[in-house]
Every structure is written in C-alpha cells, then in structure tokens.
XYZ file of C-alpha atoms in Angstrom:
464
model
C -15.860 10.497 -10.656
C -13.673 9.011 -13.404
C -14.625 8.847 -17.092
C -14.012 5.671 -19.061
C -12.505 5.168 -22.513
C -14.248 2.475 -24.583
C -13.961 0.918 -28.052
C -17.076 0.546 -30.214
C -17.844 -3.110 -31.060
C -21.090 -2.608 -32.988
C -23.887 -0.061 -33.439
C -27.654 -0.109 -33.988
C -29.351 2.903 -35.562
C -32.536 4.081 -33.849
C -33.652 7.045 -35.978
C -32.495 10.026 -38.034
C -33.629 13.664 -37.878
C -32.654 17.201 -38.842
C -31.615 19.584 -36.091
C -32.490 23.277 -35.811
C -29.348 24.072 -37.775
C -30.598 21.923 -40.688
C -27.920 19.260 -40.314
C -28.878 15.592 -40.547
C -28.299 13.591 -37.392
C -28.689 9.976 -36.323
C -29.150 8.369 -32.918
C -27.495 5.015 -32.346
C -27.020 2.473 -29.601
C -23.301 1.761 -29.293
C -22.153 -1.526 -27.820
C -18.688 -0.786 -26.464
C -15.880 -2.573 -24.599
C -14.147 -0.642 -21.806
C -10.418 -0.156 -22.387
C -9.126 2.191 -19.675
C -9.774 5.403 -17.824
C -10.119 8.410 -20.122
C -7.053 9.963 -18.490
C -3.927 7.855 -18.138
C -3.232 9.171 -14.633
C -6.535 7.816 -13.313
C -6.926 4.203 -12.235
C -9.290 1.654 -13.739
C -11.161 -0.452 -11.157
C -10.253 -4.151 -11.179
C -12.547 -6.355 -13.248
C -13.754 -3.557 -15.526
C -11.341 -3.824 -18.477
C -12.925 -5.523 -21.497
C -16.453 -5.441 -20.084
C -19.275 -4.464 -22.449
C -21.899 -1.770 -21.943
C -24.472 -0.036 -24.154
C -24.580 3.751 -24.518
C -26.668 6.145 -26.591
C -24.944 8.528 -28.994
C -26.024 11.124 -31.569
C -23.773 11.997 -34.491
C -23.898 14.459 -37.378
C -23.726 13.057 -40.916
C -21.312 12.149 -42.440
C -19.288 11.662 -39.196
C -20.742 8.264 -38.504
C -19.760 6.307 -35.394
C -18.286 3.003 -36.607
C -16.962 -0.184 -34.985
C -13.371 0.356 -33.905
C -13.881 4.010 -32.915
C -12.952 5.149 -29.417
C -15.474 7.100 -27.350
C -15.438 8.562 -23.835
C -18.269 7.673 -21.479
C -19.620 10.535 -19.376
C -19.725 10.343 -15.582
C -23.243 8.875 -15.442
C -22.425 6.197 -18.041
C -19.145 5.417 -16.274
C -20.898 5.131 -12.916
C -23.477 2.760 -14.422
C -20.688 0.593 -15.885
C -18.923 0.421 -12.525
C -22.154 -0.474 -10.757
C -22.884 -3.236 -13.281
C -19.480 -4.934 -13.497
C -17.492 -4.091 -10.356
C -18.221 -5.644 -7.000
C -17.676 -3.029 -4.329
C -19.226 -2.422 -0.947
C -21.319 0.737 -1.022
C -20.062 3.265 1.500
C -22.692 4.006 4.128
C -22.822 6.748 6.726
C -22.215 5.413 10.225
C -24.460 6.317 13.141
C -21.953 8.099 15.374
C -23.078 9.482 18.713
C -21.919 12.622 20.485
C -18.400 12.219 21.900
C -17.485 9.246 19.699
C -15.964 8.610 16.262
C -15.875 5.865 13.677
C -13.900 4.643 10.625
C -15.721 2.839 7.782
C -14.634 1.437 4.407
C -16.558 1.415 1.108
C -17.023 2.901 -2.349
C -18.399 6.287 -1.305
C -18.236 8.071 -4.692
C -19.214 5.122 -6.957
C -15.928 5.012 -8.883
C -15.244 1.321 -8.204
C -12.348 2.086 -5.839
C -12.171 1.767 -2.076
C -12.293 4.819 0.190
C -12.179 5.338 3.951
C -14.531 7.554 5.960
C -13.653 9.054 9.347
C -16.479 10.828 11.129
C -17.881 12.125 14.372
C -21.090 14.008 15.104
C -19.765 17.209 13.455
C -17.845 16.218 10.325
C -17.187 13.410 7.882
C -13.990 13.005 5.865
C -13.562 10.735 2.816
C -9.971 9.602 2.129
C -8.880 7.922 -1.118
C -5.789 5.666 -0.797
C -5.645 5.201 -4.594
C -5.188 8.931 -5.233
C -2.378 9.960 -2.907
C -4.272 9.126 0.312
C -5.815 12.550 -0.142
C -8.758 14.001 1.728
C -11.245 13.779 -1.103
C -14.312 15.175 0.680
C -14.903 16.980 3.972
C -18.564 17.172 4.990
C -20.017 19.702 7.406
C -22.713 17.553 9.024
C -24.423 20.616 10.495
C -25.290 21.735 6.952
C -24.822 18.399 5.126
C -22.509 19.987 2.530
C -19.080 19.012 1.219
C -16.738 21.985 1.695
C -13.987 20.572 -0.546
C -14.163 20.615 -4.334
C -12.957 18.600 -7.314
C -10.900 20.645 -9.751
C -12.148 18.815 -12.882
C -9.591 20.486 -15.148
C -6.747 18.999 -17.156
C -3.005 19.576 -17.430
C -0.844 18.921 -20.519
C 0.569 15.417 -20.428
C -2.530 13.721 -19.077
C -2.781 15.013 -15.498
C -6.290 15.532 -14.163
C -7.121 17.612 -11.104
C -9.056 15.320 -8.824
C -9.444 18.023 -6.179
C -9.813 17.772 -2.424
C -6.466 18.151 -0.616
C -3.435 17.083 -2.635
C 0.279 17.316 -1.895
C 3.338 18.230 -3.926
C 7.099 18.043 -3.545
C 8.050 20.386 -6.331
C 11.678 19.263 -6.676
C 10.984 15.533 -6.754
C 9.886 14.059 -10.067
C 6.450 14.388 -11.594
C 3.256 15.428 -9.773
C 2.095 11.796 -9.862
C 4.707 10.911 -7.210
C 2.281 12.026 -4.520
C -0.920 13.255 -6.163
C -2.013 10.033 -7.867
C 0.057 7.384 -6.082
C -1.488 4.321 -4.448
C -0.844 4.230 -0.709
C -0.788 1.118 1.450
C -2.681 1.004 4.717
C -0.577 0.839 7.843
C -1.050 1.301 11.580
C 0.230 4.587 12.992
C 0.305 5.096 16.736
C -2.065 7.778 18.017
C -4.060 8.042 14.777
C -7.406 6.784 13.498
C -6.089 5.860 10.050
C -2.653 5.593 8.443
C -1.048 4.982 5.023
C 2.446 4.832 3.536
C 4.064 5.212 0.114
C 7.649 4.817 -1.196
C 8.488 7.569 -3.670
C 9.740 6.163 -6.959
C 11.617 9.270 -8.093
C 13.684 9.559 -4.908
C 15.292 6.425 -3.555
C 14.928 5.910 0.176
C 12.208 8.549 0.676
C 8.900 7.398 2.142
C 5.767 9.301 3.171
C 3.617 8.130 6.065
C 0.224 9.870 6.285
C -1.947 9.643 9.373
C -5.391 11.083 10.118
C -7.088 11.879 13.398
C -10.423 13.420 14.400
C -11.380 14.731 17.829
C -14.375 12.753 19.134
C -16.204 15.774 20.571
C -15.245 18.643 18.222
C -15.274 19.448 14.477
C -11.488 19.180 14.168
C -9.806 16.883 11.637
C -6.005 16.528 11.466
C -3.584 15.235 8.850
C 0.078 14.556 9.587
C 2.523 13.877 6.745
C 5.805 12.323 7.888
C 8.663 11.916 5.402
C 11.279 9.306 6.279
C 14.637 9.288 4.462
C 16.621 6.027 4.506
C 18.892 5.860 1.427
C 21.263 2.996 0.719
C 24.859 3.384 1.821
C 27.335 4.207 -0.966
C 29.601 1.382 -2.141
C 32.812 3.320 -1.612
C 34.074 3.459 1.941
C 34.632 7.206 1.840
C 31.402 7.930 0.066
C 28.936 10.225 1.817
C 25.246 9.538 2.132
C 23.527 12.305 0.139
C 21.092 14.730 1.710
C 17.750 15.579 0.129
C 15.629 18.722 0.195
C 11.850 18.907 0.565
C 9.559 21.680 -0.616
C 6.189 20.629 0.728
C 3.108 22.321 -0.738
C -0.422 21.100 0.084
C -3.082 22.361 -2.340
C -6.644 22.698 -1.061
C -9.572 22.933 -3.494
C -12.668 24.257 -1.777
C -16.257 25.361 -2.303
C -17.714 26.615 0.965
C -21.451 26.021 1.088
C -21.112 23.373 -1.618
C -20.708 25.915 -4.434
C -17.615 27.404 -6.064
C -19.137 30.810 -6.800
C -18.863 34.498 -5.885
C -20.197 33.883 -2.360
C -16.902 32.191 -1.392
C -14.739 34.462 0.772
C -11.263 34.100 2.191
C -9.637 35.737 5.210
C -5.857 35.750 5.661
C -4.324 37.436 8.730
C -1.032 39.236 8.127
C 1.178 41.468 10.248
C -0.462 44.591 8.883
C -4.146 43.649 8.626
C -6.764 41.000 7.983
C -6.918 40.503 4.208
C -10.464 39.849 2.973
C -11.553 39.080 -0.581
C -14.064 37.068 -2.580
C -14.247 34.766 -5.582
C -16.347 34.877 -8.708
C -17.574 31.786 -10.492
C -17.926 33.235 -14.005
C -15.657 35.495 -16.084
C -18.466 37.828 -17.102
C -19.113 38.658 -13.421
C -15.554 39.874 -12.960
C -14.785 43.576 -13.036
C -11.266 43.455 -14.358
C -10.771 47.098 -13.506
C -10.755 46.331 -9.784
C -13.159 46.433 -6.858
C -14.359 43.810 -4.391
C -15.717 41.653 -7.214
C -12.280 41.038 -8.662
C -11.227 37.409 -8.294
C -7.691 37.788 -7.027
C -4.509 35.769 -6.994
C -2.591 36.772 -3.899
C 0.552 35.852 -1.973
C 0.577 36.350 1.776
C 2.638 35.558 4.837
C 0.575 34.048 7.631
C 0.855 35.393 11.159
C -1.373 33.372 13.557
C -1.203 30.185 11.517
C -4.685 29.884 10.049
C -6.631 30.726 6.918
C -10.418 31.087 7.071
C -12.584 30.192 4.074
C -16.196 31.349 4.348
C -19.511 31.779 2.567
C -21.091 35.226 2.428
C -24.698 34.052 2.226
C -24.761 31.355 4.895
C -21.803 32.096 7.228
C -20.576 28.528 6.712
C -16.823 28.341 7.124
C -13.762 26.120 7.097
C -10.556 26.985 8.936
C -7.183 25.556 7.922
C -4.617 25.504 10.748
C -0.868 25.357 10.085
C 2.414 26.146 11.817
C 3.265 29.755 10.836
C 6.986 29.204 11.494
C 7.163 26.595 8.729
C 5.291 28.555 6.041
C 7.067 30.481 3.304
C 3.895 31.987 1.824
C 0.203 31.407 1.227
C -1.248 31.594 -2.291
C -4.978 32.017 -2.840
C -6.539 32.334 -6.260
C -8.809 31.204 -9.022
C -6.537 29.191 -11.277
C -8.812 27.606 -13.958
C -11.806 29.162 -12.180
C -11.572 26.823 -9.205
C -11.093 28.335 -5.710
C -7.866 26.958 -4.308
C -5.352 27.550 -1.550
C -1.609 26.726 -1.642
C 0.398 26.478 1.587
C 4.065 26.633 0.576
C 6.504 25.520 3.306
C 10.114 26.572 3.681
C 12.596 24.194 1.985
C 13.979 21.727 4.506
C 17.086 19.568 4.155
C 16.888 15.962 5.290
C 19.757 13.781 6.436
C 19.743 10.013 6.281
C 17.711 8.124 8.889
C 15.824 11.282 9.819
C 12.159 12.233 9.476
C 10.271 15.488 8.918
C 6.655 16.197 9.935
C 4.124 18.505 8.291
C 0.832 19.065 10.082
C -2.479 20.292 8.724
C -5.786 20.635 10.593
C -9.323 21.562 9.516
C -12.331 22.804 11.418
C -15.854 23.364 10.078
C -18.471 25.789 11.345
C -21.717 27.670 10.775
C -20.589 31.041 12.154
C -17.346 32.918 12.778
C -15.610 36.054 13.991
C -12.074 36.750 12.839
C -9.391 39.395 13.388
C -5.760 39.614 12.331
C -4.840 37.981 15.651
C -7.600 35.471 16.462
C -10.365 33.242 15.135
C -13.604 32.155 16.821
C -15.842 29.537 15.176
C -19.271 28.221 16.112
C -20.042 24.694 14.897
C -23.188 22.630 14.699
C -23.422 18.869 14.284
C -26.117 16.559 12.957
C -28.925 15.291 15.150
C -27.810 12.344 17.288
C -29.295 10.332 20.111
C -29.952 12.801 22.926
C -30.090 15.997 20.872
C -27.986 18.274 18.650
C -24.287 18.996 19.393
C -22.717 22.465 19.267
C -19.057 23.418 19.621
C -16.760 26.433 19.852
C -13.264 26.574 18.329
C -10.744 29.313 19.221
C -7.258 30.018 17.850
C -5.156 33.072 18.675
C -1.722 34.616 18.324
C -1.758 35.533 22.008
C -0.058 32.994 24.259
C -2.464 33.276 27.197
C -5.557 31.418 26.028
C -9.074 31.955 27.404
C -10.485 29.543 29.965
C -14.200 29.943 29.281
C -16.698 30.648 26.520
C -20.260 31.873 26.930
C -23.073 30.274 24.870
C -26.452 31.921 24.424
C -29.430 29.788 23.299
C -32.595 31.810 22.621
C -31.680 34.090 25.511
C -30.509 31.341 27.881
C -26.852 31.739 28.934
C -24.464 28.857 29.579
C -20.753 29.105 30.427
C -18.424 26.256 29.389
C -14.816 25.449 30.220
C -12.439 25.341 27.229
C -10.078 22.439 26.542
C -6.659 22.817 24.971
C -5.637 20.518 22.123
C -2.130 20.409 20.665
C -2.198 19.383 17.011
C 1.203 18.111 15.912
C 2.605 20.409 13.257
C -0.428 22.721 13.338
C -0.283 24.352 16.773
C -2.784 24.661 19.628
C -6.507 25.316 19.648
C -9.074 25.759 22.410
C -12.462 24.117 22.127
C -15.554 22.968 23.982
C -18.783 21.227 22.983
C -22.199 20.476 24.437
C -25.430 18.694 23.548
C -28.863 20.366 23.422
C -32.086 18.367 23.534
C -33.888 20.646 21.046
C -32.660 22.911 18.272
C -32.864 26.587 19.306
C -33.824 29.365 16.925
C -30.564 31.219 17.576
C -27.183 30.259 19.026
C -24.257 32.552 19.774
C -20.907 32.111 21.503
C -18.628 34.774 22.936
C -15.040 34.794 24.176
C -13.608 37.751 25.996
C -9.945 38.233 26.879
C -7.849 41.154 28.051
C -6.829 41.749 24.438
C -10.092 41.359 22.492
C -13.697 40.237 22.382
C -15.066 37.862 19.715
C -18.624 36.740 19.039
C -20.029 34.241 16.484
C -23.693 33.398 15.936
C -26.043 31.166 13.941
C -29.775 31.381 13.217
C -32.083 28.553 12.230
C -32.355 28.114 8.428
C -29.408 30.499 7.989
C -27.236 27.806 6.374
C -29.727 27.059 3.602
C -29.312 29.036 0.382
C-alpha cells in the first residue's frame, strides 16, 4: 500500500499534555491537501492530487506543525483518502469451480490503482500493471495465505521495494525500466492475461508478459518475451546493433504469511540438497554459525526448481525454471526480507528476434524433496461438490511416473498423471481430484525405479 505526501493547510488544536518523559505535547487535527506519493517512484491514483483530508497528529513543543509543512500519511490514512476520493471498483473474489479458472479486474489492495486477479480452485494471483505487470500476491487458497511478500524497504534515490515478483535487466538503465513501469494490456495467444511495455532506456526493445494458470492444478506460469526491433541506421553500410540481456527475476516471499525463522528453502545441487532457514530478527541470529544463521548463498540449480517451505505448517511454494538458462541462484535476507534471485546467463539479441524467459509457481500443503525430484501435495478451497486435492511432481529423471497413489483416512485411490510442458520452465506431472468431505489426513506417494517420494497433510496442520 502506498503512502501519500500532503501539505498542511490549517490545524486545530485539541489538547496538550506532558508525556512520561516530561516533554510537553499537543494533539492537533491537520487539514491537508494531497500532493503526491511519498516516494517519487510510486504512482498517485488519478483524481487524488489536491484533495483534502483530515488527519490526527501529535507533536512535541516547540516543534509545532504549521500550515505549509509537509507530512506523510501512514498506510491507513492513505487508504482512507483513496477510498474517499478515488472511484475504483473493489476487487472481489470470484466463485471458481473445480476444473475452471477466471480473470477479474478491480482494486484488490485499496491503493486506488487497477489490478487483475487470475484464479482457480487452488490459487489466486494478483497482478499489478502499474508496477511492472508484476505478480503482486500469490494466494494459497487451501490455507488462505499470501505466500509472496512486500519488501517495504527503501533504496537511495527514491526506489521503494514493492515486493512480489519483480524483474531486472541489470545492463539496461535504471531499475524503474521494468520494476515500476506501467504496462499496457494486450492479447497474447495461449494465455489468460497479457501486457506489453516499450523500454525507454533501450530503443527498439519491448517486453511482452503473459500469464497462464492450469484450470485443474495449483500451477501458475509467467512468460516474459523480449522483442528487439531497432531502427535501421541511416548509412547504407551501417550495421544494426545487437543488444545483450541479463534477466534476473527477484521473488520476495513469506511462506505461511510470515517472514520469520520458520521459512525454509531447499535448493538441489549436483552434490546435495541444500537446506537452510531464515530468521526474522537480528537478535535471534547466531552469528557464529549453526542452523539458525540466516544465510546469503549462491547455488547452481540442477533439476530446475527451488522449494520454499514453512517448518511449522508444511506449506510450500515451488518455483520452476529452466536449469540450462540459469547462471546461479541467490537466496538471502537482504534488509531482513526473505528473497530469491534467479540470475540467467547473458544472452545476445539480434534485430527482429525475440527471447523467452519462463517462470512457474506451484503451491502446496505438504512436500517431499530430494536433490533430484520434488513431490507436492496441494489442497484447494471448498467448491461446489467438495474439496479439491492435487499432486505435483518434477524430476531430473527423463522417464516420468504414470501414476500416483492417494490415501484418504486409510482409503487408497490411484490416479493417472498428466504431463504439462511449461514454456521456458520445463515439464511437470500432475493430477487432481475432488472429495465430497474433508478427510482428517491425506497423503500421496509416487514410486519409480529410481526413488520413492511421499507427502502428507493433516487437518488443522496449516494453522499456526
């Protein structure tokens, strides 16, 4: 949620008192006119500039608040100002049945700007076209928690971390080229939602972003396509210049809805499965080492996924990528916010060519992971006919399994697995089913000639 910058027009004193420290204070009503967003890189909703609101402030004598002073409204005051003066359609959750999906438009986070929601029975994604067409929120509907996180920290020069999933091209201009740019809606074949943006710092370079969700599984995909069409040089012998891309998506996350020490990450490498945790507060960190150390780590990815989990609830989010395109994976606690960087190899682009970068997410309530494979169990929200469950499987081994075995309170059910090719992010196997009543325990097992994986979930396990 944005914070607003306002100019004081007049004040009305309510009372004066001495605090516990003995200093004299006064409470005043400030009548202010909104000027802009508190940070220059954030956008002000249309129709809000110059509007008047009343806020309550307390100041210490002799630092009196006077007409002409500038003050920053907090998130609650800013939200109230947007609600009062900006006409926006409130974003509402759609009633999506099992095996279907839906796209809705509205102001889902009460910031006065329009967002898009894509959802099925398992997940709900909020996309903001005014902030880089980024995935702003990703809700696990089985637990009703947002697994992405807003950074809420500031960079020199006025940049604010909005959070979610943001993109960077490190060699092209300022971060605002992609992170905070306004994208225009456009139709993209084979997708549920699409946007485009012409980069200002690099002539002829355009990004087209498209989003797609599977109707019967908790899988959400993002495809970023860069098109390069520069103008021809004036000289006859002049060559059309090439350009180089260094694509780095940054993912801010808080599995289970909290960015604390219960957040875990699993990164498979050639040698082993790397496992570590995060801490939310500096005084919890043992700087001498141990499992409580909040680490910054660089890794090469082998099977093309990173698993982010929660120790207390077994909630999880998998990020699928193409391992051949990745240079390294960075995971750490920069500014005490859990975050994941996926740095791709530099790629040269010729004129009239395009380059694709794929990214896919899957949400679950249970998991089993090795350095070669990942098995996830997912649960959806209650829909007409019952409660949906799904299994997601990703492996380094080429020969994929054909079946998975579900167990519901002792009852066994075998399901056939489907194969889905996600452009730029590889293949996964999945299957889903609908149960009339919620069982006390659910487990799923996949057995191959190479390994055996099992994930489970118990009722009330995903509530901390």
